[in-house]
mmCIF file of C-alpha atoms and ligand atoms in Angstrom:
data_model
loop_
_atom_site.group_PDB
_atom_site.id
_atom_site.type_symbol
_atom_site.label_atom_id
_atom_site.label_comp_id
_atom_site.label_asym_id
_atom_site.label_seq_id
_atom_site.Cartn_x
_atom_site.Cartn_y
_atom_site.Cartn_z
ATOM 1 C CA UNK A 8 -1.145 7.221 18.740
ATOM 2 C CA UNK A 9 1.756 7.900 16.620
ATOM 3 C CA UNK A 10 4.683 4.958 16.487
ATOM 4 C CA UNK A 11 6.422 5.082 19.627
ATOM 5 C CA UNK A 12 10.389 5.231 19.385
ATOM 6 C CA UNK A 13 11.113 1.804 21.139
ATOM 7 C CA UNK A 14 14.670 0.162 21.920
ATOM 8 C CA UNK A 15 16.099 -2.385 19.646
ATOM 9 C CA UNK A 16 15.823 -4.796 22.767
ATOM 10 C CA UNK A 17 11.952 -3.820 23.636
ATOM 11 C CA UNK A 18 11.801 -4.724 20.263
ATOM 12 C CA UNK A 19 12.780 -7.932 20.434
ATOM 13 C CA UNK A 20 10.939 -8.773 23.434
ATOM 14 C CA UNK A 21 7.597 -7.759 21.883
ATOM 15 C CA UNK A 22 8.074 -9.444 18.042
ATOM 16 C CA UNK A 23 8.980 -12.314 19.584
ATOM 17 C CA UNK A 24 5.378 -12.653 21.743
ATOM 18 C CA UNK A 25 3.482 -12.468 18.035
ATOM 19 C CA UNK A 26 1.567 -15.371 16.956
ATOM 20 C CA UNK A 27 3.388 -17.663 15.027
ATOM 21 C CA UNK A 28 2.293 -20.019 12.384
ATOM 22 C CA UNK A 29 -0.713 -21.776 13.109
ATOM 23 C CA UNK A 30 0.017 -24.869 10.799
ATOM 24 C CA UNK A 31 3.453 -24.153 9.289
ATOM 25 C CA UNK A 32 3.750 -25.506 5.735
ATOM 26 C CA UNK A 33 6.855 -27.079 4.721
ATOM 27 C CA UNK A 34 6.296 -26.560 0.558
ATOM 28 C CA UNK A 35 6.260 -22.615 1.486
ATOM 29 C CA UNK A 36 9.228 -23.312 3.748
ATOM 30 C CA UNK A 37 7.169 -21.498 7.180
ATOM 31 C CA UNK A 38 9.097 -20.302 9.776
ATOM 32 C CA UNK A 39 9.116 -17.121 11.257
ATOM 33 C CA UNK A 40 12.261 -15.016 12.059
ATOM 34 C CA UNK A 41 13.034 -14.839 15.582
ATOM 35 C CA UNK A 42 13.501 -11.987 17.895
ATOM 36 C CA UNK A 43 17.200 -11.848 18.684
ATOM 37 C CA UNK A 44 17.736 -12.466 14.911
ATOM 38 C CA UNK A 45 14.993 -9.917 13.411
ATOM 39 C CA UNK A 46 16.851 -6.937 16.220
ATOM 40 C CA UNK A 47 19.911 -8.179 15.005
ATOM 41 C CA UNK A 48 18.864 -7.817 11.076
ATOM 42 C CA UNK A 49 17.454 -4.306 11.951
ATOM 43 C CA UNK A 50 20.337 -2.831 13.710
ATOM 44 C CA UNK A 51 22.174 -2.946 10.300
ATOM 45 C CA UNK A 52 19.020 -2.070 8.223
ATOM 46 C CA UNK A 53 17.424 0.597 10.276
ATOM 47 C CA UNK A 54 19.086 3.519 8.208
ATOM 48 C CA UNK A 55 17.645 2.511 5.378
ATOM 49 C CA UNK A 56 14.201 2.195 6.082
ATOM 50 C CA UNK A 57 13.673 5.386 8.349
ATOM 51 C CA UNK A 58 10.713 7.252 6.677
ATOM 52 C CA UNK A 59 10.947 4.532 3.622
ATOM 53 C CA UNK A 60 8.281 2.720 1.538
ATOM 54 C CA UNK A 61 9.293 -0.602 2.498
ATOM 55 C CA UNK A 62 7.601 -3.893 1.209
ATOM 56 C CA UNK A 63 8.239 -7.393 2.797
ATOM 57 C CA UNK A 64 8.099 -10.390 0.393
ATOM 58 C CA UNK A 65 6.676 -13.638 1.645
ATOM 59 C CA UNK A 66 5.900 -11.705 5.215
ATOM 60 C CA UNK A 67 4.521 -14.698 6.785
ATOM 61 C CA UNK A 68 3.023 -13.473 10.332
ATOM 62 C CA UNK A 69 4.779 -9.979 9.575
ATOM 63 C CA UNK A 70 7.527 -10.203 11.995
ATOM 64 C CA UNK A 71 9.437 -7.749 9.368
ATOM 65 C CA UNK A 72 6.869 -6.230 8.745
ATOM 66 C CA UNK A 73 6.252 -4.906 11.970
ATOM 67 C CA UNK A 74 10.185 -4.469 12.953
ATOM 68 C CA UNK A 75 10.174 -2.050 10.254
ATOM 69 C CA UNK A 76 7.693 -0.334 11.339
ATOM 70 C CA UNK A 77 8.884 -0.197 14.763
ATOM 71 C CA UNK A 78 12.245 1.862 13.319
ATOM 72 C CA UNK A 79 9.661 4.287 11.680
ATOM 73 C CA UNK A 80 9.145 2.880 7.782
ATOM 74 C CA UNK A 81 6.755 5.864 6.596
ATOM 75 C CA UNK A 82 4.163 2.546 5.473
ATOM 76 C CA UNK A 83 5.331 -0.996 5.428
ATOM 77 C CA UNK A 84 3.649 -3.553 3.055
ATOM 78 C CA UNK A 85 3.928 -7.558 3.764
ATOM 79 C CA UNK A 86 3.005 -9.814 0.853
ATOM 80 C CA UNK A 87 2.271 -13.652 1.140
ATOM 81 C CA UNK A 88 0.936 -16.509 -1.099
ATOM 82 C CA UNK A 89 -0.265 -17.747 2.310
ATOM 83 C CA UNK A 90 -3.854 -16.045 3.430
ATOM 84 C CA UNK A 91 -3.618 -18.329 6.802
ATOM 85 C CA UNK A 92 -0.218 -17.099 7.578
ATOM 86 C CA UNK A 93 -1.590 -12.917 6.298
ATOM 87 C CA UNK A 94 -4.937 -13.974 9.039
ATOM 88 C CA UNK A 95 -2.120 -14.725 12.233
ATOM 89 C CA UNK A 96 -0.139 -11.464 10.579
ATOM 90 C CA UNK A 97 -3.421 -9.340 11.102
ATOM 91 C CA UNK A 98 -4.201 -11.019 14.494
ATOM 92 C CA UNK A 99 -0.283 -9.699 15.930
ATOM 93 C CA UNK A 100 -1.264 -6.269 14.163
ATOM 94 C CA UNK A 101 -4.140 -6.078 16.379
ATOM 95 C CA UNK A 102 -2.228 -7.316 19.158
ATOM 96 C CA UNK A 103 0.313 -4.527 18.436
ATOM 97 C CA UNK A 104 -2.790 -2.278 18.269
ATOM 98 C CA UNK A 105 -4.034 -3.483 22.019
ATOM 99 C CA UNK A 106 -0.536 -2.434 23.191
ATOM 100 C CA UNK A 107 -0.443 1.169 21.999
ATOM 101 C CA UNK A 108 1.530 1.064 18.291
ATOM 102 C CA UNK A 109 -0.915 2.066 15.747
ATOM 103 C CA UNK A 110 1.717 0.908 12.966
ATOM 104 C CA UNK A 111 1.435 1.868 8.830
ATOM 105 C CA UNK A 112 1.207 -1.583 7.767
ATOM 106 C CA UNK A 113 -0.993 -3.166 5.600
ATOM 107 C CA UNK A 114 -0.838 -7.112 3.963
ATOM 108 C CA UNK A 115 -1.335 -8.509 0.718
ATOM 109 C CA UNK A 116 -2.010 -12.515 -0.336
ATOM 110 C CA UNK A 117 -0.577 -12.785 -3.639
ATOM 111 C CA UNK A 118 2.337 -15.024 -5.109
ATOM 112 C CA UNK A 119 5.291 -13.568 -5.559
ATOM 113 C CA UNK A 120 5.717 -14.834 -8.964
ATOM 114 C CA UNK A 121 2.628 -13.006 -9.712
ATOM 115 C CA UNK A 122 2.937 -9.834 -7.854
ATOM 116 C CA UNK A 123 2.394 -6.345 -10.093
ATOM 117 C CA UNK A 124 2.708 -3.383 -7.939
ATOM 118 C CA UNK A 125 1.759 0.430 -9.219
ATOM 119 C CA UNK A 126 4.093 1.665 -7.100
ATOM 120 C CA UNK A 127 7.716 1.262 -6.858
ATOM 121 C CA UNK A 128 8.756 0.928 -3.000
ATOM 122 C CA UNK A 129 12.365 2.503 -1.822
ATOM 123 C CA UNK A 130 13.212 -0.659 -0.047
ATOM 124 C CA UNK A 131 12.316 -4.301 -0.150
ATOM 125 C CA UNK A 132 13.053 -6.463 2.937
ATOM 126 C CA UNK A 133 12.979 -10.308 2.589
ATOM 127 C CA UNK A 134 13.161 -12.926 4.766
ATOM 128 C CA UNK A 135 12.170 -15.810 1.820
ATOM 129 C CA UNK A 136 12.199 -19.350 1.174
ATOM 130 C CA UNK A 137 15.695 -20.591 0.614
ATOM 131 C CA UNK A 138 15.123 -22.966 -2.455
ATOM 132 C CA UNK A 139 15.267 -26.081 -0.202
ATOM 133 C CA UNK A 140 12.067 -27.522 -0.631
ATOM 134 C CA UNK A 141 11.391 -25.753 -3.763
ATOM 135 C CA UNK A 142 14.167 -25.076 -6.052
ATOM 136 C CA UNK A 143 14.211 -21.547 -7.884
ATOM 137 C CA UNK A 144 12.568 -20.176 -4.943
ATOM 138 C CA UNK A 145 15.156 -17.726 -3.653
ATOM 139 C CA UNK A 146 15.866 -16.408 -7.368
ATOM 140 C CA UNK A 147 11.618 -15.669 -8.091
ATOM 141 C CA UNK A 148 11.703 -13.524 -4.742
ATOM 142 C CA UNK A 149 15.225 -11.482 -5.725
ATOM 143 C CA UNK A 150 14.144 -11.066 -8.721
ATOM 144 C CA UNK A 151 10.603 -9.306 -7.959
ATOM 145 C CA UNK A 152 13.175 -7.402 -5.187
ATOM 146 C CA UNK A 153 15.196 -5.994 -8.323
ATOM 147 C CA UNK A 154 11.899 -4.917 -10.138
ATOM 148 C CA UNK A 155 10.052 -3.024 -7.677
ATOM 149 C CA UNK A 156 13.104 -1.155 -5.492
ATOM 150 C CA UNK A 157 16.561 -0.063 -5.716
ATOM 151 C CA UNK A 158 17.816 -1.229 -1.970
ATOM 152 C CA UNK A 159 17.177 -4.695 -1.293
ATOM 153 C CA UNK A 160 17.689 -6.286 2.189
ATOM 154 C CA UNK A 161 17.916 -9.961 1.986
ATOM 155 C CA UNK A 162 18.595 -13.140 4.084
ATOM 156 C CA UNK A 163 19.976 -16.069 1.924
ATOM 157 C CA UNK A 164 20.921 -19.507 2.958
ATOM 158 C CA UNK A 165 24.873 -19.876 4.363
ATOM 159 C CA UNK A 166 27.479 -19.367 1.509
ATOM 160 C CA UNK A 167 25.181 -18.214 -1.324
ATOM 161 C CA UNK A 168 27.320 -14.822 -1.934
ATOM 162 C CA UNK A 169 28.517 -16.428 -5.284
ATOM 163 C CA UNK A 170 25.261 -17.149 -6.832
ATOM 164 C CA UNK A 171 23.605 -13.832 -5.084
ATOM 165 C CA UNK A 172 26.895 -11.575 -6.778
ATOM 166 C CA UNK A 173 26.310 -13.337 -9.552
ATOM 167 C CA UNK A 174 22.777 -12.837 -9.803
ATOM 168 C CA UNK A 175 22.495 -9.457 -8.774
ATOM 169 C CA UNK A 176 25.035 -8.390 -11.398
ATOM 170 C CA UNK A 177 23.088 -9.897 -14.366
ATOM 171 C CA UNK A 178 20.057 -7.468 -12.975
ATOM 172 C CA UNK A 179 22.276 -4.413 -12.612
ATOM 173 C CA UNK A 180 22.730 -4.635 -8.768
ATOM 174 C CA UNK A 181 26.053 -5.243 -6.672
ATOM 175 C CA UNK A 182 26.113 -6.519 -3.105
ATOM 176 C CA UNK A 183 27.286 -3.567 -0.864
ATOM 177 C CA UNK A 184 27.278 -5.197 2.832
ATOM 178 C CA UNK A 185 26.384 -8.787 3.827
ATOM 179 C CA UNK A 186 26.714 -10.672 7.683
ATOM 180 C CA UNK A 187 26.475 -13.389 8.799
ATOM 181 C CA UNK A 188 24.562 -15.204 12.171
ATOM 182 C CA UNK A 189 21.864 -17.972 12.783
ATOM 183 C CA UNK A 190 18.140 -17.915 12.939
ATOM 184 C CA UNK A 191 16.832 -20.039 15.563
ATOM 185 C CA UNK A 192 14.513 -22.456 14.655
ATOM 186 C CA UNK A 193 11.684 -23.909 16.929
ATOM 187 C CA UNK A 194 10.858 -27.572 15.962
ATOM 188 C CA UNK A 195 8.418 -27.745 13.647
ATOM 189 C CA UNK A 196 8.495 -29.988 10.896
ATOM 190 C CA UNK A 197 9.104 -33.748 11.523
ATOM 191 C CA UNK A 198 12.609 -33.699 9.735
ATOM 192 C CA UNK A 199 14.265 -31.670 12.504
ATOM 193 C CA UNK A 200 15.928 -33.699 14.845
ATOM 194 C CA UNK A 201 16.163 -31.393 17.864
ATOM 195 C CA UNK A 202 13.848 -29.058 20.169
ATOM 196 C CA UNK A 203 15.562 -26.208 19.026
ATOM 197 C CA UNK A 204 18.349 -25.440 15.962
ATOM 198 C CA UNK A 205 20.173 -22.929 14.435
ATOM 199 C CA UNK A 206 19.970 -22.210 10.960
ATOM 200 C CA UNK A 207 23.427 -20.464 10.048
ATOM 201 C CA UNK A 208 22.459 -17.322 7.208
ATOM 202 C CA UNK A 209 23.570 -14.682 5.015
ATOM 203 C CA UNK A 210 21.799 -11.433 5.211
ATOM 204 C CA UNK A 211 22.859 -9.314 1.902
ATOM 205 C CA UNK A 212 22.148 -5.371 1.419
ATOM 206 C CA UNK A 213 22.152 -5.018 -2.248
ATOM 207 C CA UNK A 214 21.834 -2.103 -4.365
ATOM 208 C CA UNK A 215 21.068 -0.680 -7.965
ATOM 209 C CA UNK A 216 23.984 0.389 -9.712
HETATM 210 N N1 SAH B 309 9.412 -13.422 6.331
HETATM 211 C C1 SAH B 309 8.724 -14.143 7.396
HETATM 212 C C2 SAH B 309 8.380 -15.570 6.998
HETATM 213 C C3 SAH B 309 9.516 -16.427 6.515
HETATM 214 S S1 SAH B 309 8.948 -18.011 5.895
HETATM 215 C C4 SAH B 309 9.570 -14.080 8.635
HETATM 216 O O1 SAH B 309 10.705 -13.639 8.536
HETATM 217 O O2 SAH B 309 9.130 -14.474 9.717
HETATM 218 C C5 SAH B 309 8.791 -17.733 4.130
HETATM 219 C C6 SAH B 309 7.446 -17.123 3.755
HETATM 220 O O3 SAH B 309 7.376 -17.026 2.322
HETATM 221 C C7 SAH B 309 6.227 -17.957 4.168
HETATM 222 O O4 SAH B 309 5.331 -17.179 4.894
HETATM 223 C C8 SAH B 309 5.613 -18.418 2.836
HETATM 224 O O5 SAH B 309 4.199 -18.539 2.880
HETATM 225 C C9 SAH B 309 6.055 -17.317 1.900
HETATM 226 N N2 SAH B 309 6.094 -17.727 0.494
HETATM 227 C C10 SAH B 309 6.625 -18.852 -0.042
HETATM 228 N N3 SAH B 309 6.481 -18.849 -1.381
HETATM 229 C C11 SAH B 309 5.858 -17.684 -1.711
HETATM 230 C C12 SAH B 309 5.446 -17.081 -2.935
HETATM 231 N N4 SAH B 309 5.653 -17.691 -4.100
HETATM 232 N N5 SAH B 309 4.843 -15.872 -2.904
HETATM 233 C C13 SAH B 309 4.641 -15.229 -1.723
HETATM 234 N N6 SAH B 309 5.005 -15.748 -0.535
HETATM 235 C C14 SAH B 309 5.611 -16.952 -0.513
#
């Protein structure tokens, strides 16, 4: 079956019913994006990745990877260091499968750091590590972004605009468009204090010059 034209809500209903991380690991900074957050994220983005090679750095369990799909990416490609977190992101493709959307997705384990790909992709999408357990983090992943596409959609930690204009101008992009909201955040590692939080963020759409 071809991909189904779905609402943004029906959407967020069935991304946020994937598996999540089996055993989330706090050096990789594991969480995945939730539902309200990735329909949110993709009623700015959507334009931009209609009929688009789109590639999702550190994909985790593919929630991005799949919301792109959803709004009709021609092929989507997710990339993670983590091959537990790429086995729970083929389990939810299959579960996808099961319900009807045969989607144009495919995953690849490989570090980020690392990552040489033939092909150039028209947009990358990124939900990353922020740096906070690993500094540098955030800058490895824009980087890669900046080598293998020319529109780069991007969610940053709250008020990084000056190093991410800063940044992006030494590599020959500019920020054109950035909002702001809050990811929700299940409890999962031992340092958060409450059942549920809310992780205040930037998401950035930046762009060769
Ligand atoms: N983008 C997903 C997951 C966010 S968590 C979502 O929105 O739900 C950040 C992800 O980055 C984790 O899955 C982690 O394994 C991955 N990651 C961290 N460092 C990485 C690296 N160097 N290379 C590739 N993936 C990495």
């Amino acid at each position: 079956m071809d991909v189904m034209k779905i609402s943004f809500k029906e959407m967020e209903i069935l991304v946020s019913q994937l598996y999540g991380f089996d055993e989330p690991k706090v050096f990789l900074e594991q969480y995945e994006t939730d539902g309200k957050t990735v329909s949110f994220f993709l009623q700015k983005a959507y334009q931009d990745l209609i009929q688009k090679y789109v590639v999702d750095l550190g994909c985790g369990t593919g929630i991005l990877t799949f919301a792109a799909a959803f709004v009709d990416a021609k092929f989507v490609l997710g990339v993670d260091v983590d091959i537990s977190a790429l086995k729970v992101a083929l389990k939810n493709k299959k579960v996808l499968e099961d319900l009807g959307f045969s989607l144009p997705v495919d995953f690849l384990c490989a570090d980020v750091k690392k990552l040489y790909l033939k092909k150039k992709f028209d947009v990358c999408i990124m939900n990353p590590p922020f740096g906070i357990q690993r500094k540098g983090a955030d800058r490895i992943f824009l980087k890669k972004a900046f080598e293998i596409s020319d529109v780069v959609w991007c969610f940053l930690s709250q008020n990084s605009e000056p190093f991410v204009r800063k940044f992006s101008e030494e590599n020959g992009f500019h920020i054109s468009a950035s909002f702001k909201t809050k990811i929700q955040l299940r409890r999962k590692f031992f340092f958060h204090k409450k059942d549920v939080e809310f992780l205040p963020v930037d998401i950035y759409r930046i762009e060769r010059n």
